[in-house]
PDB file of C-alpha atoms in Angstrom:
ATOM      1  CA  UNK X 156     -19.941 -25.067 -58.348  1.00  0.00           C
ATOM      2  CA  UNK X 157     -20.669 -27.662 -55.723  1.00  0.00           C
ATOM      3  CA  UNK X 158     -17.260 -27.535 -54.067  1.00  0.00           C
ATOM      4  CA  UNK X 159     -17.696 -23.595 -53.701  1.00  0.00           C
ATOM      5  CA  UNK X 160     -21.608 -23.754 -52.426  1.00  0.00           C
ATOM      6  CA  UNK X 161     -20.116 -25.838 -49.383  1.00  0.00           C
ATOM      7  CA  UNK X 162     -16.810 -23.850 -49.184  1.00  0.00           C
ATOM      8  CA  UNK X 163     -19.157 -21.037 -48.673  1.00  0.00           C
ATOM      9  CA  UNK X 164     -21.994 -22.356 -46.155  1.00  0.00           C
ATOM     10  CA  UNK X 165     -18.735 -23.384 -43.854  1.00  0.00           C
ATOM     11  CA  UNK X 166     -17.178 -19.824 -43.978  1.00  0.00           C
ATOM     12  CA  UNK X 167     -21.027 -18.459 -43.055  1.00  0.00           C
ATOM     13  CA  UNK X 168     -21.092 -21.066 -40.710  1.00  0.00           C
ATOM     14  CA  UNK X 169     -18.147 -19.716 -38.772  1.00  0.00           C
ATOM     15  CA  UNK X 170     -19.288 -16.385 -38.348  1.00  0.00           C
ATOM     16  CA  UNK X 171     -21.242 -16.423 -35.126  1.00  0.00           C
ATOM     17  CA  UNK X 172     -18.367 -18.389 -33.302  1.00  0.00           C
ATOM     18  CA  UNK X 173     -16.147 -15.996 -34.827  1.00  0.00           C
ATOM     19  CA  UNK X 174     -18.228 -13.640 -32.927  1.00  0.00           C
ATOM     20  CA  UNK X 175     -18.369 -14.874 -29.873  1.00  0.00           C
ATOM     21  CA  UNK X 176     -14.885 -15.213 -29.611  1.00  0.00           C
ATOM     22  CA  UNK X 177     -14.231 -11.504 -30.346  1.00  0.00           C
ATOM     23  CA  UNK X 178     -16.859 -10.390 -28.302  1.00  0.00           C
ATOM     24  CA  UNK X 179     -15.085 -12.262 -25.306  1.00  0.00           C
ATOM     25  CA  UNK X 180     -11.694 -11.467 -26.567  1.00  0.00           C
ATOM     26  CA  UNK X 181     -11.978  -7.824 -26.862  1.00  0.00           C
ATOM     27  CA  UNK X 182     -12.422  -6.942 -22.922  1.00  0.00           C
ATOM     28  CA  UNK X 183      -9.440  -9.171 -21.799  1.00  0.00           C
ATOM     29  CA  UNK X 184      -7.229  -7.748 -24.909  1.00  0.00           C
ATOM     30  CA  UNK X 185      -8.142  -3.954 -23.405  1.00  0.00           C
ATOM     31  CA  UNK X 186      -7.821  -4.942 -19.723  1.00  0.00           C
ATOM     32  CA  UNK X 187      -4.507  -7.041 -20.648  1.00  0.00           C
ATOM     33  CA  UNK X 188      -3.400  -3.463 -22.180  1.00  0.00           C
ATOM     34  CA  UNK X 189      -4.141  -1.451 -19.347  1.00  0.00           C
ATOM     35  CA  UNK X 190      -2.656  -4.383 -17.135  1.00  0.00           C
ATOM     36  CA  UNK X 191       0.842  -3.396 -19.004  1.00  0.00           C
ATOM     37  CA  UNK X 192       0.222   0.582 -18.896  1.00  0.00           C
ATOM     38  CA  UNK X 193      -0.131   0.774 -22.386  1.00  0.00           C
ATOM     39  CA  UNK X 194      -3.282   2.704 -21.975  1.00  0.00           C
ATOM     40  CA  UNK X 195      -5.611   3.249 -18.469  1.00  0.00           C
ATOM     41  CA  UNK X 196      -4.226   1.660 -15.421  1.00  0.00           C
ATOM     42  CA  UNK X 197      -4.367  -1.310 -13.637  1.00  0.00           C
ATOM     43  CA  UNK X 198      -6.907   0.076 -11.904  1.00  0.00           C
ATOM     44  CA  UNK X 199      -9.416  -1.119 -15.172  1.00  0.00           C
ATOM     45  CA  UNK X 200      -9.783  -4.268 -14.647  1.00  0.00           C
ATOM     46  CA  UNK X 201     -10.668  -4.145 -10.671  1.00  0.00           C
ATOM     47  CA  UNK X 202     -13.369  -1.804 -12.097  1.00  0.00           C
ATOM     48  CA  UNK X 203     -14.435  -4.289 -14.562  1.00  0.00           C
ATOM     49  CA  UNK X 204     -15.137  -6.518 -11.982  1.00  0.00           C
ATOM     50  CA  UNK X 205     -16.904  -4.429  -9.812  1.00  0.00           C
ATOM     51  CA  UNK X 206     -19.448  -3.233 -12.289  1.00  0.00           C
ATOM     52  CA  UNK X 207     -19.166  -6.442 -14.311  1.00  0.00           C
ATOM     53  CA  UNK X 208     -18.847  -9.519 -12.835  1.00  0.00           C
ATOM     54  CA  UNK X 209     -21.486 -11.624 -11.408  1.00  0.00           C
ATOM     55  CA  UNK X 210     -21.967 -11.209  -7.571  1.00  0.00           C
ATOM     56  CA  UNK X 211     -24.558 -13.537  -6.092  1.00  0.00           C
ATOM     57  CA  UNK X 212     -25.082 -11.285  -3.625  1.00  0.00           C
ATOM     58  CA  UNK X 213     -26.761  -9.051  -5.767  1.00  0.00           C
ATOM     59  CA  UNK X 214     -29.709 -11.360  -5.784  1.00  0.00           C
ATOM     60  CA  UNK X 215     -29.591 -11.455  -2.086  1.00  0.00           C
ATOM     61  CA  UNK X 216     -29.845  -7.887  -0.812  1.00  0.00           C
ATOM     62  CA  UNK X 217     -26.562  -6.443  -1.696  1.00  0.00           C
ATOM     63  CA  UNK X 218     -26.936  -2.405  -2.892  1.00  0.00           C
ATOM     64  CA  UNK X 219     -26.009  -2.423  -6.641  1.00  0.00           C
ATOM     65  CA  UNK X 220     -23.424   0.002  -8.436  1.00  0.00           C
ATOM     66  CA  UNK X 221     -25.823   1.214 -11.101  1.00  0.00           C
ATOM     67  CA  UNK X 222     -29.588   0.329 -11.068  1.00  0.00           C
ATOM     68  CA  UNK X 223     -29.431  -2.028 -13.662  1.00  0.00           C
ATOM     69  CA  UNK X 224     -26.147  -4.114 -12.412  1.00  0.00           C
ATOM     70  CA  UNK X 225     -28.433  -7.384 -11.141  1.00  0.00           C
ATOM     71  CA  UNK X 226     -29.995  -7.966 -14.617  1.00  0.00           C
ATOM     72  CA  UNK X 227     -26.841  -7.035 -16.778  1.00  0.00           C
ATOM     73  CA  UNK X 228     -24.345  -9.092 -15.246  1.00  0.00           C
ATOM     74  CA  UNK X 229     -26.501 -12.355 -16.581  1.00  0.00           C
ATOM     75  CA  UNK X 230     -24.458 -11.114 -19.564  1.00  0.00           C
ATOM     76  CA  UNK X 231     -21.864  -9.153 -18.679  1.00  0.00           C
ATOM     77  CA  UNK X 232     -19.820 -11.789 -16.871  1.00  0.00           C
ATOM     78  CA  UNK X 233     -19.020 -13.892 -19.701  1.00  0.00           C
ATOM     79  CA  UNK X 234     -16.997 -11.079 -21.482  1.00  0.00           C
ATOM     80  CA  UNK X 235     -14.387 -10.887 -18.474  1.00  0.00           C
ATOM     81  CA  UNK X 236     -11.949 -13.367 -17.557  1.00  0.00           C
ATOM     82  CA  UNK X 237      -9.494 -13.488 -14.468  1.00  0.00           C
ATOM     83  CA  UNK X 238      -6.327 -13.813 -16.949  1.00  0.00           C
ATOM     84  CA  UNK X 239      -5.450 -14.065 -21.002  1.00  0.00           C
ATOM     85  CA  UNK X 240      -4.564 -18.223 -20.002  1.00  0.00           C
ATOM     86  CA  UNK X 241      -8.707 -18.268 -18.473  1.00  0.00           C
ATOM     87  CA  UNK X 242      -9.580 -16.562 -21.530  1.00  0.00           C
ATOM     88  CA  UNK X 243      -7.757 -19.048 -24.477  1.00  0.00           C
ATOM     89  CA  UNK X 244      -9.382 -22.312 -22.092  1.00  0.00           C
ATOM     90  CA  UNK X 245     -12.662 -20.905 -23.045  1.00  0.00           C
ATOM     91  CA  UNK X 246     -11.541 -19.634 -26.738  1.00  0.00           C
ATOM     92  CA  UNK X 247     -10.604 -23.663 -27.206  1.00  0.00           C
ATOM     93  CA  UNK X 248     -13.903 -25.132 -26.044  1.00  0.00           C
ATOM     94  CA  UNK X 249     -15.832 -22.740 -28.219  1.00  0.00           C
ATOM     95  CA  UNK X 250     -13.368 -23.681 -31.533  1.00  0.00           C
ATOM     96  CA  UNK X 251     -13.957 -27.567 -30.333  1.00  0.00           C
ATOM     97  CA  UNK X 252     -18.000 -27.848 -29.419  1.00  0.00           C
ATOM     98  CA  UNK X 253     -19.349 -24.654 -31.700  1.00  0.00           C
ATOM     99  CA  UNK X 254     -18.883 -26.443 -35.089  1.00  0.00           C
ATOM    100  CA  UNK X 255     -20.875 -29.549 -33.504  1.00  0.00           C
ATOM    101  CA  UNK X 256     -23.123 -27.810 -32.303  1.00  0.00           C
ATOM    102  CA  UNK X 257     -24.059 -25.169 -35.416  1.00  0.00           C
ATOM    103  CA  UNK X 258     -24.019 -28.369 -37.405  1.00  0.00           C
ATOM    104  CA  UNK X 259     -27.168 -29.474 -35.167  1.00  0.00           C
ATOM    105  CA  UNK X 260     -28.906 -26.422 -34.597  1.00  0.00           C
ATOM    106  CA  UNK X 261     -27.847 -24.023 -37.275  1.00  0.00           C
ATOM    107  CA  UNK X 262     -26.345 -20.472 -36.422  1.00  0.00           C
ATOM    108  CA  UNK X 263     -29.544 -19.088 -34.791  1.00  0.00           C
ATOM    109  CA  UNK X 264     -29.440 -22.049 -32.583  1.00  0.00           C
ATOM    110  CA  UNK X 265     -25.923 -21.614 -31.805  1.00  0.00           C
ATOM    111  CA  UNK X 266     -25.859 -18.169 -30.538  1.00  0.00           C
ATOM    112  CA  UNK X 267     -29.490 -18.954 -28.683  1.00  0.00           C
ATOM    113  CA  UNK X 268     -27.362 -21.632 -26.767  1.00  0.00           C
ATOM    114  CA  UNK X 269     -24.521 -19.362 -25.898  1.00  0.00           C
ATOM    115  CA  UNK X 270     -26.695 -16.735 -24.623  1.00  0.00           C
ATOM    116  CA  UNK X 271     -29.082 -19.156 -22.410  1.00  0.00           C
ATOM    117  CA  UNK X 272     -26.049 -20.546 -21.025  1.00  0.00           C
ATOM    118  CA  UNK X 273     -24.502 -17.594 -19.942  1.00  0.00           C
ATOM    119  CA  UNK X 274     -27.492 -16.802 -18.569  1.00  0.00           C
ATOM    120  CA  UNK X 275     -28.100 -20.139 -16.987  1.00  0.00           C
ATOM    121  CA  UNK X 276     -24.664 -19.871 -15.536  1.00  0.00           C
ATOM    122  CA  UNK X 277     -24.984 -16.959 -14.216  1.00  0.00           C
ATOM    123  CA  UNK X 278     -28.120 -18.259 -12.653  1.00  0.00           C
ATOM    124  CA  UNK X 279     -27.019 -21.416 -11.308  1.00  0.00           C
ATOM    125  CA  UNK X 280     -24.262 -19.323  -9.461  1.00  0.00           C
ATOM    126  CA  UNK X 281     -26.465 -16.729  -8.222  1.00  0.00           C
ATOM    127  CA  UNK X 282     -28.886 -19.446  -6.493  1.00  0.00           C
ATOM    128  CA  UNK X 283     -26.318 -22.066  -5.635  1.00  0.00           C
ATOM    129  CA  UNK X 284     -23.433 -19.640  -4.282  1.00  0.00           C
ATOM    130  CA  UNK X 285     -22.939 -17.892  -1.303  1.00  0.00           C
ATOM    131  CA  UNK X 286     -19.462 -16.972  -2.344  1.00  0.00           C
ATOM    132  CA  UNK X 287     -18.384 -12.944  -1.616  1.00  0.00           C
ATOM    133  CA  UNK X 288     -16.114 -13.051  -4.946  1.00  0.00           C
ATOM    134  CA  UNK X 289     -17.064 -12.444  -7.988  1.00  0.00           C
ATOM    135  CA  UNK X 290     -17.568 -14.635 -11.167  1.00  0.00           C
ATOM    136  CA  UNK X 291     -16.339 -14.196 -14.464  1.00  0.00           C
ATOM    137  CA  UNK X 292     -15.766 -16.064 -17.678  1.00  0.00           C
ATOM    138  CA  UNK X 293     -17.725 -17.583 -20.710  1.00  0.00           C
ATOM    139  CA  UNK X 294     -17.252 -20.973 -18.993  1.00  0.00           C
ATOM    140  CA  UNK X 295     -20.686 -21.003 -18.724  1.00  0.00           C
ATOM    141  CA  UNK X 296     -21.315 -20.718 -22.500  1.00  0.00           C
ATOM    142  CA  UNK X 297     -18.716 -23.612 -23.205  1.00  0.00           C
ATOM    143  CA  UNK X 298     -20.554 -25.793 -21.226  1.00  0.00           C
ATOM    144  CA  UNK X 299     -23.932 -25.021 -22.174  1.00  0.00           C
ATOM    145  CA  UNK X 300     -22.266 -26.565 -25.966  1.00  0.00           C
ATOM    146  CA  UNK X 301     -21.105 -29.211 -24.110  1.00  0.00           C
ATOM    147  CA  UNK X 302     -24.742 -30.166 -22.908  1.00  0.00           C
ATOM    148  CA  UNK X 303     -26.581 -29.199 -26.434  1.00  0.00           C
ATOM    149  CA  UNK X 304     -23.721 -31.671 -27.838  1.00  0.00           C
ATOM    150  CA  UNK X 305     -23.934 -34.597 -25.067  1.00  0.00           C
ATOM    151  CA  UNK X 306     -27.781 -34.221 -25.379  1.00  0.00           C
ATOM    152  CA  UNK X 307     -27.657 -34.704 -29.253  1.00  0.00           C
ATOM    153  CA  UNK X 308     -25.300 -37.591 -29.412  1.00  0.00           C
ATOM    154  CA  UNK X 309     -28.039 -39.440 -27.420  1.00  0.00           C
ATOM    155  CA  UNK X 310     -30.785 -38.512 -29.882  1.00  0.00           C
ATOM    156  CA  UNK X 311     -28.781 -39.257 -32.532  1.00  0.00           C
ATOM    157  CA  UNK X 312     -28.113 -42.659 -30.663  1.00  0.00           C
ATOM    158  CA  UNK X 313     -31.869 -43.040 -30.040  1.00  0.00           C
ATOM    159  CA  UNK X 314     -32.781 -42.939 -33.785  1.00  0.00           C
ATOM    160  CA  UNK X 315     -30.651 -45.733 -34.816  1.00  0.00           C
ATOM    161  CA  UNK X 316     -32.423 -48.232 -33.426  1.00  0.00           C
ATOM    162  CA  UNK X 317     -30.865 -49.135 -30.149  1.00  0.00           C
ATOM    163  CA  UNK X 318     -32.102 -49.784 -27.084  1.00  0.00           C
ATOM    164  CA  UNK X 319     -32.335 -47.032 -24.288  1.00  0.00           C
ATOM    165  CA  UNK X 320     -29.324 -48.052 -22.077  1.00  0.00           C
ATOM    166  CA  UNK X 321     -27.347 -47.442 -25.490  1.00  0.00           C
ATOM    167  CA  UNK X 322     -28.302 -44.428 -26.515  1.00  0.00           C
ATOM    168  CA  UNK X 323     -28.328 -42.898 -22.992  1.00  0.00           C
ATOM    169  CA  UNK X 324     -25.135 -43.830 -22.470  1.00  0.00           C
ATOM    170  CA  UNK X 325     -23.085 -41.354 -24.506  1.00  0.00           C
ATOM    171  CA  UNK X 326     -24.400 -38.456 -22.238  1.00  0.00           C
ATOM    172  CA  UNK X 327     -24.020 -40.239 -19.362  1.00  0.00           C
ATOM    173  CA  UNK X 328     -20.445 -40.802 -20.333  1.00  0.00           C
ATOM    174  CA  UNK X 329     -20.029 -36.625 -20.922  1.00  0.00           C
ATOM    175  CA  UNK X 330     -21.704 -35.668 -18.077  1.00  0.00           C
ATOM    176  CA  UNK X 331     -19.956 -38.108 -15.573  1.00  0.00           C
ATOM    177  CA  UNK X 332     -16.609 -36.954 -17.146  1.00  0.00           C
ATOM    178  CA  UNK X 333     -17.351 -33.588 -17.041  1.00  0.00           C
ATOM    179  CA  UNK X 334     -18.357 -33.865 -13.582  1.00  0.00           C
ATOM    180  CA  UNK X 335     -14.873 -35.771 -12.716  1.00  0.00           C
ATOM    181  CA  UNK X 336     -13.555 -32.802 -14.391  1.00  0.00           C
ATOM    182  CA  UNK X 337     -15.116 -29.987 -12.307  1.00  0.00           C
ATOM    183  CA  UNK X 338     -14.570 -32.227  -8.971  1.00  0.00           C
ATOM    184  CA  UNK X 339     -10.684 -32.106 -10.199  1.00  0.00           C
ATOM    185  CA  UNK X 340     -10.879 -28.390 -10.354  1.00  0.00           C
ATOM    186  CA  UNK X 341     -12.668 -27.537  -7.258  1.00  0.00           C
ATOM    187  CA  UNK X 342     -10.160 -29.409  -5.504  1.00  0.00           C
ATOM    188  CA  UNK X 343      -6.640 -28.264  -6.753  1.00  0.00           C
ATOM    189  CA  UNK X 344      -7.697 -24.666  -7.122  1.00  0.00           C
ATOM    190  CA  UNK X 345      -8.991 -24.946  -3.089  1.00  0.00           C
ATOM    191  CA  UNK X 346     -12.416 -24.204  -4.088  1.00  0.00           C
ATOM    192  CA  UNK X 347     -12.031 -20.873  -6.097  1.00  0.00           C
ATOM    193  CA  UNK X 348     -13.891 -22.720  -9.121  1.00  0.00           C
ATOM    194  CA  UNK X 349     -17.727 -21.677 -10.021  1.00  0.00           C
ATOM    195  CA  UNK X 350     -19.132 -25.084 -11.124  1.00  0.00           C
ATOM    196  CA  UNK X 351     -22.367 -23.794 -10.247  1.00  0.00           C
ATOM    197  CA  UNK X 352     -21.744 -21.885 -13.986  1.00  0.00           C
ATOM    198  CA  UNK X 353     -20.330 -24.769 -15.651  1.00  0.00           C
ATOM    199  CA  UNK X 354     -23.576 -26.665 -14.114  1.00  0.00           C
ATOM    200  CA  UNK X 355     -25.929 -24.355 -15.498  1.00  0.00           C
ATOM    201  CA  UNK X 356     -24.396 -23.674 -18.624  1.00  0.00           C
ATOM    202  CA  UNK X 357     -24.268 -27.267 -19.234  1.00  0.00           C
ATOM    203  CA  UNK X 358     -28.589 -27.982 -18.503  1.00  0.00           C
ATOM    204  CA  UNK X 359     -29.338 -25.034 -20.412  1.00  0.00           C
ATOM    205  CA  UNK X 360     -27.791 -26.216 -23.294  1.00  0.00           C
ATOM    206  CA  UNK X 361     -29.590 -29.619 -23.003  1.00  0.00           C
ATOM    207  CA  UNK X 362     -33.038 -27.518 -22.716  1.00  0.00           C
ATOM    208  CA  UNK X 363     -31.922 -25.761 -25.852  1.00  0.00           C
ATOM    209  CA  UNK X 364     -31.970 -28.830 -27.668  1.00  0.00           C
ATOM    210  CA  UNK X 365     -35.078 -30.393 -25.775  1.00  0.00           C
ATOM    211  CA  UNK X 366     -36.862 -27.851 -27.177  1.00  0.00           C
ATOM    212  CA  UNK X 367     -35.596 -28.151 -30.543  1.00  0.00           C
ATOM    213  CA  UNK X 368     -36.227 -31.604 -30.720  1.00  0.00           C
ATOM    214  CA  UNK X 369     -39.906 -31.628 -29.812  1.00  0.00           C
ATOM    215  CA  UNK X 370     -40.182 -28.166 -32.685  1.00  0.00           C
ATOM    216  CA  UNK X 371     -39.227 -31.028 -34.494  1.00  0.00           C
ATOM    217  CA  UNK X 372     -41.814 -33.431 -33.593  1.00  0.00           C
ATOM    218  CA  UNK X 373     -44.809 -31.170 -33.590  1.00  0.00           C
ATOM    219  CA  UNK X 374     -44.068 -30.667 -37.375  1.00  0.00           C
TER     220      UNK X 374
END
């Protein structure tokens, strides 16, 4: 009965990344269709970028498509992605840091990160960016689990006992990598690379856990 208890709490504990990944899946899977003419046009997935991606100069006094554009494109950009390759990058970071990171914070938690990292993203982009293209992707949410999981490995690291240059040095170890990683990027795509996203997808998911952590404390 044991065996099944657990075989059950890790098939619940799979459903909100299993969501995430379809709700991100879905839009690329319908624009990859119309892409091939098996439905719409081609003409879908310039649309989709017009009335969903995130343009930072929304925030700065560009005229919106539909009154509600600035505020819905927090969201909305994180369901489109420039290609089905973008798409499975962001599918494999999900699969990899969502496990860790609904182990730590349960399934509430989990989906609380992805969201505040898309938004953060999405934010980050809008204040740091002057860029006239768009952004898309669920980058953003990907590293937002990469900061909730960096961030955790040092409290985890703090509670055994160590002293503070050893338990901070697991996130600084992440973070520097990751930030090798984006500088890589930036530079062989020429700059088309919004690591103002993957910036504040990454802190938000560090505040996520923050604020778990001192929940934690006040009890």
């Amino acid at each position: 009965m044991a065996g099944r208890l657990r075989d059950d709490h890790q098939i619940v504990a799979t459903l909100p990344i299993a969501t995430i990944i379809i709700i991100i899946t879905l839009p690329e899977l319908i624009l990859q269709g119309a892409d091939h003419e098996l439905w719409g046009g081609p003409l879908w997935r310039s649309l989709s970028y017009q009335y969903g991606a995130f343009w930072a100069g929304l925030l700065h006094g560009w005229t919106p498509n539909y009154a509600a554009q600035p505020v819905a494109m927090f969201l909305s950009h994180a369901v489109l992605h420039v290609s089905f390759l973008h798409l499975l990058g962001n599918i494999f970071g999900i699969l990899t840091l969502g496990p860790m990171v609904s182990a730590r914070l349960g399934e509430r938690g989990f989906l609380i990160v992805c969201l505040l990292a898309a938004i953060g993203g999405g934010l980050a982009f809008g204040l740091l960016s002057r860029s006239p293209q768009p952004m898309v992707g669920a980058s953003g949410i990907v590293f937002g689990l990469a900061g909730a999981w960096a961030w955790g490995q040092m409290i985890d690291q703090s509670r055994t006992g160590q002293g503070r240059w050893q338990a901070i040095w697991p996130f600084l170890a992440i973070s520097v990598g990751l930030a090798l990683f984006n500088l890589v990027c930036f530079i062989l795509l020429k700059g088309i690379f919004a690591w103002e996203t993957h910036l504040g997808g990454y802190l938000a998911g560090i505040v996520c856990v923050v604020l778990v952590a001192m929940q934690h404390r006040e009890r």
